[in-house]
mmCIF file with all atom_site columns, C-alpha atoms in Angstrom:
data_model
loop_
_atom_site.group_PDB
_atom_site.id
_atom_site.type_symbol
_atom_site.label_atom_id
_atom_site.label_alt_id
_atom_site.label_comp_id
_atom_site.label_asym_id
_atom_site.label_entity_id
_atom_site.label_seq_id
_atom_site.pdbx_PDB_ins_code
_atom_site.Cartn_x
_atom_site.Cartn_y
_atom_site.Cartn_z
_atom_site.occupancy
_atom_site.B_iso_or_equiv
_atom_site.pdbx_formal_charge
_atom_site.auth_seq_id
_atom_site.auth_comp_id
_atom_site.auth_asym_id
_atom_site.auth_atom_id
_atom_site.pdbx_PDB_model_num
ATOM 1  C CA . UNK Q 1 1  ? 76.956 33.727 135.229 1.00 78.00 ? 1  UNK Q CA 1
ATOM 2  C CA . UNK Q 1 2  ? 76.284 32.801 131.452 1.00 80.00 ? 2  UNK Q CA 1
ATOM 3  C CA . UNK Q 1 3  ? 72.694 32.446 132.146 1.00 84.00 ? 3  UNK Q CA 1
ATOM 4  C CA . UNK Q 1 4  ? 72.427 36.166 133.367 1.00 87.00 ? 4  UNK Q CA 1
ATOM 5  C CA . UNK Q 1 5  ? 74.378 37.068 130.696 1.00 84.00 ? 5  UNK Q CA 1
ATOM 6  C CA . UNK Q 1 6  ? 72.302 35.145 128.265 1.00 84.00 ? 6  UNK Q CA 1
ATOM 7  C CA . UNK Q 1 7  ? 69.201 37.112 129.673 1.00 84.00 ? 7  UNK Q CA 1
ATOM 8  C CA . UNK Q 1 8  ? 70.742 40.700 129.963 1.00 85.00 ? 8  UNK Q CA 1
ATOM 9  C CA . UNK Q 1 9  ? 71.411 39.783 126.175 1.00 82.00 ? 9  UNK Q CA 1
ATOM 10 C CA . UNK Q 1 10 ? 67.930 38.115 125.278 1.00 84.00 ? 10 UNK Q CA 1
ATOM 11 C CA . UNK Q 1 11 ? 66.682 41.069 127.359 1.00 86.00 ? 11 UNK Q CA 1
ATOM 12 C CA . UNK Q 1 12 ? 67.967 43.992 125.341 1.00 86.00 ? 12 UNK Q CA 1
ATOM 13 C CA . UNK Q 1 13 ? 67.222 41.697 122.002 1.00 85.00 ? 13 UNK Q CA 1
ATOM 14 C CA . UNK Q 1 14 ? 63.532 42.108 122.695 1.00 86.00 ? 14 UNK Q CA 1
ATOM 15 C CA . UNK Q 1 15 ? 63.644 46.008 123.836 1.00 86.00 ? 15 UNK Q CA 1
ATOM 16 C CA . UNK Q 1 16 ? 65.238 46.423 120.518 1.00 86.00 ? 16 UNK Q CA 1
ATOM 17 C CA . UNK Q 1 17 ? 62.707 44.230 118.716 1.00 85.00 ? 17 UNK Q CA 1
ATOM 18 C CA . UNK Q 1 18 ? 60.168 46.477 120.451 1.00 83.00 ? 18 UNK Q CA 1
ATOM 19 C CA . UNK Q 1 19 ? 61.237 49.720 119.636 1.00 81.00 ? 19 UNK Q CA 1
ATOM 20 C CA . UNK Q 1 20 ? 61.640 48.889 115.930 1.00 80.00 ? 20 UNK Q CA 1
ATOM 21 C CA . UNK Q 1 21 ? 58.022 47.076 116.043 1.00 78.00 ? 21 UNK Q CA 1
ATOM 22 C CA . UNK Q 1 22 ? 57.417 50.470 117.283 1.00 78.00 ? 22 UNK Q CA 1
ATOM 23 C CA . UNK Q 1 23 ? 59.246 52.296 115.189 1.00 76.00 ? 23 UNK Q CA 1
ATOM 24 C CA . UNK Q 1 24 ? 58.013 50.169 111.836 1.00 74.00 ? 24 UNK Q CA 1
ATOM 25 C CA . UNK Q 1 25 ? 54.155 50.405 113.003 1.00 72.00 ? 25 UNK Q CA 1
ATOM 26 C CA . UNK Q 1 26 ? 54.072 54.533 114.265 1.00 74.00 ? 26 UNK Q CA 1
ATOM 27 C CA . UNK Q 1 27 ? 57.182 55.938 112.754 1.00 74.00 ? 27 UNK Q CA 1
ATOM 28 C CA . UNK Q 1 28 ? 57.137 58.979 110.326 1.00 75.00 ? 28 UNK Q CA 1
ATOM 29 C CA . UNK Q 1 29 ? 57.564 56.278 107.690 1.00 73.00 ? 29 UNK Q CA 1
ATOM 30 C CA . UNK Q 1 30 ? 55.712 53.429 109.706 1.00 74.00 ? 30 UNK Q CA 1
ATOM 31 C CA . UNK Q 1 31 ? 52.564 51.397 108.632 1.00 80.00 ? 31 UNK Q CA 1
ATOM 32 C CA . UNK Q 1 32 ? 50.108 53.800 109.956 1.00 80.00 ? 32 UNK Q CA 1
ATOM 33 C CA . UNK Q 1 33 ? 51.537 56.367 107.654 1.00 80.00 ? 33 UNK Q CA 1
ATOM 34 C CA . UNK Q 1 34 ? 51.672 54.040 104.708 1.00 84.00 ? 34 UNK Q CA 1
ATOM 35 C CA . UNK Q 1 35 ? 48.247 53.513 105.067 1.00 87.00 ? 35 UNK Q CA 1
ATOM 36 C CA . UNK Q 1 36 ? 46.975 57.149 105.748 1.00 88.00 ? 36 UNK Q CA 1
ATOM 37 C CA . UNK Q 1 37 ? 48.756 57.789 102.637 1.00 89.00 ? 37 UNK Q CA 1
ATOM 38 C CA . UNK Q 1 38 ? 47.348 55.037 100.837 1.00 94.00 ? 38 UNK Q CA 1
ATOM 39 C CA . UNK Q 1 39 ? 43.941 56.381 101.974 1.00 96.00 ? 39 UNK Q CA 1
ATOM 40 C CA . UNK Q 1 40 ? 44.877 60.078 100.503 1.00 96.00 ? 40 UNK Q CA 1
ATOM 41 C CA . UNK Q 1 41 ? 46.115 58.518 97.272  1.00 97.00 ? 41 UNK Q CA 1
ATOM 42 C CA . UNK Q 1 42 ? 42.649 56.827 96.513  1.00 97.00 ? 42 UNK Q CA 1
ATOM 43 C CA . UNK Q 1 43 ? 40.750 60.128 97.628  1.00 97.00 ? 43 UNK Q CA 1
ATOM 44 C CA . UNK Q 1 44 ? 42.970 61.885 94.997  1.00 98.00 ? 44 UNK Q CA 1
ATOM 45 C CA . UNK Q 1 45 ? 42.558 59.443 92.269  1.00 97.00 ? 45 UNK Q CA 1
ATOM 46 C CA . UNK Q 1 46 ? 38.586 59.682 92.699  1.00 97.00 ? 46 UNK Q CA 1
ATOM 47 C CA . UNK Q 1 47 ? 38.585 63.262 92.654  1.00 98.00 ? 47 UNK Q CA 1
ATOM 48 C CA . UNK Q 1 48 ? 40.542 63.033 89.343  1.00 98.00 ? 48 UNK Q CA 1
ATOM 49 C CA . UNK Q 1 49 ? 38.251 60.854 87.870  1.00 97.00 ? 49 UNK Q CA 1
ATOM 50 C CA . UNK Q 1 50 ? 35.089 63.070 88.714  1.00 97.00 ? 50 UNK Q CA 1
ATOM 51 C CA . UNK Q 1 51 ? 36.925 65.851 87.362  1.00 98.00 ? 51 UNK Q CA 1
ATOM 52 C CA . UNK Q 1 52 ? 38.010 63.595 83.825  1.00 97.00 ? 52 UNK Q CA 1
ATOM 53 C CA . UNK Q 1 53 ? 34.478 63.373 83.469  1.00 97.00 ? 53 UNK Q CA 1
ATOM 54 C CA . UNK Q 1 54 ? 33.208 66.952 84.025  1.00 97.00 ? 54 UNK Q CA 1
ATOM 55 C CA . UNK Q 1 55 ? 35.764 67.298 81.591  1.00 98.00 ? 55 UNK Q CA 1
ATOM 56 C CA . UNK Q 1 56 ? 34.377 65.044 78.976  1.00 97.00 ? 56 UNK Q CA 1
ATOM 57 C CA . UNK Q 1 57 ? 31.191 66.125 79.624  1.00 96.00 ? 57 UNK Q CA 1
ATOM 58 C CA . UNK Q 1 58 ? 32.024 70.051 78.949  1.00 96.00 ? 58 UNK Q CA 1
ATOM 59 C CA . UNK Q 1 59 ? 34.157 68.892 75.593  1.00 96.00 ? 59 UNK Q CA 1
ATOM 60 C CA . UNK Q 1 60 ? 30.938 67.450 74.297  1.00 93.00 ? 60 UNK Q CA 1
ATOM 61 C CA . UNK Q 1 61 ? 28.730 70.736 75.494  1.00 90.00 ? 61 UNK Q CA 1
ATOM 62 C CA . UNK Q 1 62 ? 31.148 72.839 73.687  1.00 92.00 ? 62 UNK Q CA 1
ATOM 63 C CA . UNK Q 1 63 ? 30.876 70.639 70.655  1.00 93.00 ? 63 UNK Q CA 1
ATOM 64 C CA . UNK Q 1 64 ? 27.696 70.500 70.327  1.00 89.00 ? 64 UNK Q CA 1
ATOM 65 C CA . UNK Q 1 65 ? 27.605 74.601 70.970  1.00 86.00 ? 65 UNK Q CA 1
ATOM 66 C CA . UNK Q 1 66 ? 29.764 74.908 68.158  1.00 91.00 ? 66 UNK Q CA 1
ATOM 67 C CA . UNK Q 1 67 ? 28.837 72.387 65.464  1.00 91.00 ? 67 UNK Q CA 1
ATOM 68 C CA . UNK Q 1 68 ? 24.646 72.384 66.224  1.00 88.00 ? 68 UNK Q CA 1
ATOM 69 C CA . UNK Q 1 69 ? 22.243 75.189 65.557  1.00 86.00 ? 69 UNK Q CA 1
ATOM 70 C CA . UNK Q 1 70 ? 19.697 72.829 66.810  1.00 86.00 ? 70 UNK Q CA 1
ATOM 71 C CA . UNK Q 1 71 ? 21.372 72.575 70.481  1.00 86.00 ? 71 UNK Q CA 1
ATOM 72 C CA . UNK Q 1 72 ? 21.758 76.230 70.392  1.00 85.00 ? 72 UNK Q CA 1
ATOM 73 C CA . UNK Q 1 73 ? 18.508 76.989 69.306  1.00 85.00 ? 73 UNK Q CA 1
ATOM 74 C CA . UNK Q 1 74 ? 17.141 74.705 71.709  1.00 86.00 ? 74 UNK Q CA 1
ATOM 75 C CA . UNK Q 1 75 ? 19.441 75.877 74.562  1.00 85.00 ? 75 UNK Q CA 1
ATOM 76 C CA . UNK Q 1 76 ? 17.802 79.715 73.657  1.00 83.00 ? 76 UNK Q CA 1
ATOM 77 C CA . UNK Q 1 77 ? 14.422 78.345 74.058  1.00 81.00 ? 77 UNK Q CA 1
ATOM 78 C CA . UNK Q 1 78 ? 14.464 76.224 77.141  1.00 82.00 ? 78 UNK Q CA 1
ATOM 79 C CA . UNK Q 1 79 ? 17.353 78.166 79.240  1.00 83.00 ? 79 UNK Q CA 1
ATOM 80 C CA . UNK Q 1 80 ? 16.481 81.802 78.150  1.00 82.00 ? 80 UNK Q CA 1
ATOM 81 C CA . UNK Q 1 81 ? 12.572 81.560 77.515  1.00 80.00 ? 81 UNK Q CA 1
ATOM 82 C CA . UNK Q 1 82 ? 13.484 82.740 73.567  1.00 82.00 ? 82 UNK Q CA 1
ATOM 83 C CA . UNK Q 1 83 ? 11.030 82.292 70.897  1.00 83.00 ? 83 UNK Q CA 1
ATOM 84 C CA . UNK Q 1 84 ? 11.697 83.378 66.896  1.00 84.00 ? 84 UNK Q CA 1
ATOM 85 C CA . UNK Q 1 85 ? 9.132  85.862 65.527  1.00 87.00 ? 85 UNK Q CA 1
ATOM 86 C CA . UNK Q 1 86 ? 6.335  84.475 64.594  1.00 86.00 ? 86 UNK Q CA 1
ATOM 87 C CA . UNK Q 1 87 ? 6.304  81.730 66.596  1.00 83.00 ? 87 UNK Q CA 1
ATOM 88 C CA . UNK Q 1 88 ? 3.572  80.815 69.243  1.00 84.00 ? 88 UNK Q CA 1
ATOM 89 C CA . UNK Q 1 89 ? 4.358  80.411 73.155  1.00 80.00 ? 89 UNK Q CA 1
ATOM 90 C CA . UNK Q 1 90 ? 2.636  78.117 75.210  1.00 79.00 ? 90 UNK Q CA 1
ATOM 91 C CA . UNK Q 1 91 ? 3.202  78.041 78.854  1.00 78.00 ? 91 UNK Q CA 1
ATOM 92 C CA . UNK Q 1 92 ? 2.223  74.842 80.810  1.00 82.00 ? 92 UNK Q CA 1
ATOM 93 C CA . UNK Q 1 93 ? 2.128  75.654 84.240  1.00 84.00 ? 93 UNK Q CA 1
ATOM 94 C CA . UNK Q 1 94 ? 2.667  72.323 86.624  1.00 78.00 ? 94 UNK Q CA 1
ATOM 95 C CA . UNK Q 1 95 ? 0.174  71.700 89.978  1.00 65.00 ? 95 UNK Q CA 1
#
């Protein structure tokens, strides 16, 4: 009689340790979704690093824009085909 008891007890001991193994491993809260987050979290911090340096990279654009007649002046001539008067326009053409 104790030993039936002992295993109806032992028995219900490991259907509980099951359903919190179950519980801790697929739960809302579980490892799964610890790790899906963890996933998301290193996605987001990458995309905010790409975008800290697009950032850095358009501070020094607008810098230079601001501060250097020579970027500017450059920028006219090899973005918008510009030339000052006078000067003289050579087009290389590639094969």
């Amino acid at each position: 009689m104790i030993a039936t008891k002992i295993k109806i007890v032992l028995g219900i001991l490991l259907v509980e340790m099951g359903g919190f193994g179950a519980w801790f491993l697929l739960g809302d809260g579980g490892m799964r979704a610890q790790l899906a987050l963890k996933r998301e979290c290193v996605a987001i911090e990458s995309q905010i690093s790409d975008a800290t340096s697009e950032i850095e990279h358009i501070k020094y654009d607008l810098k230079e824009w601001r501060d250097d007649s020579f970027y500017v002046e450059r920028a006219a001539r090899e973005k918008l085909a510009m030339s000052r008067p006078g000067d003289e326009v050579f087009v290389l053409k590639g094969e």
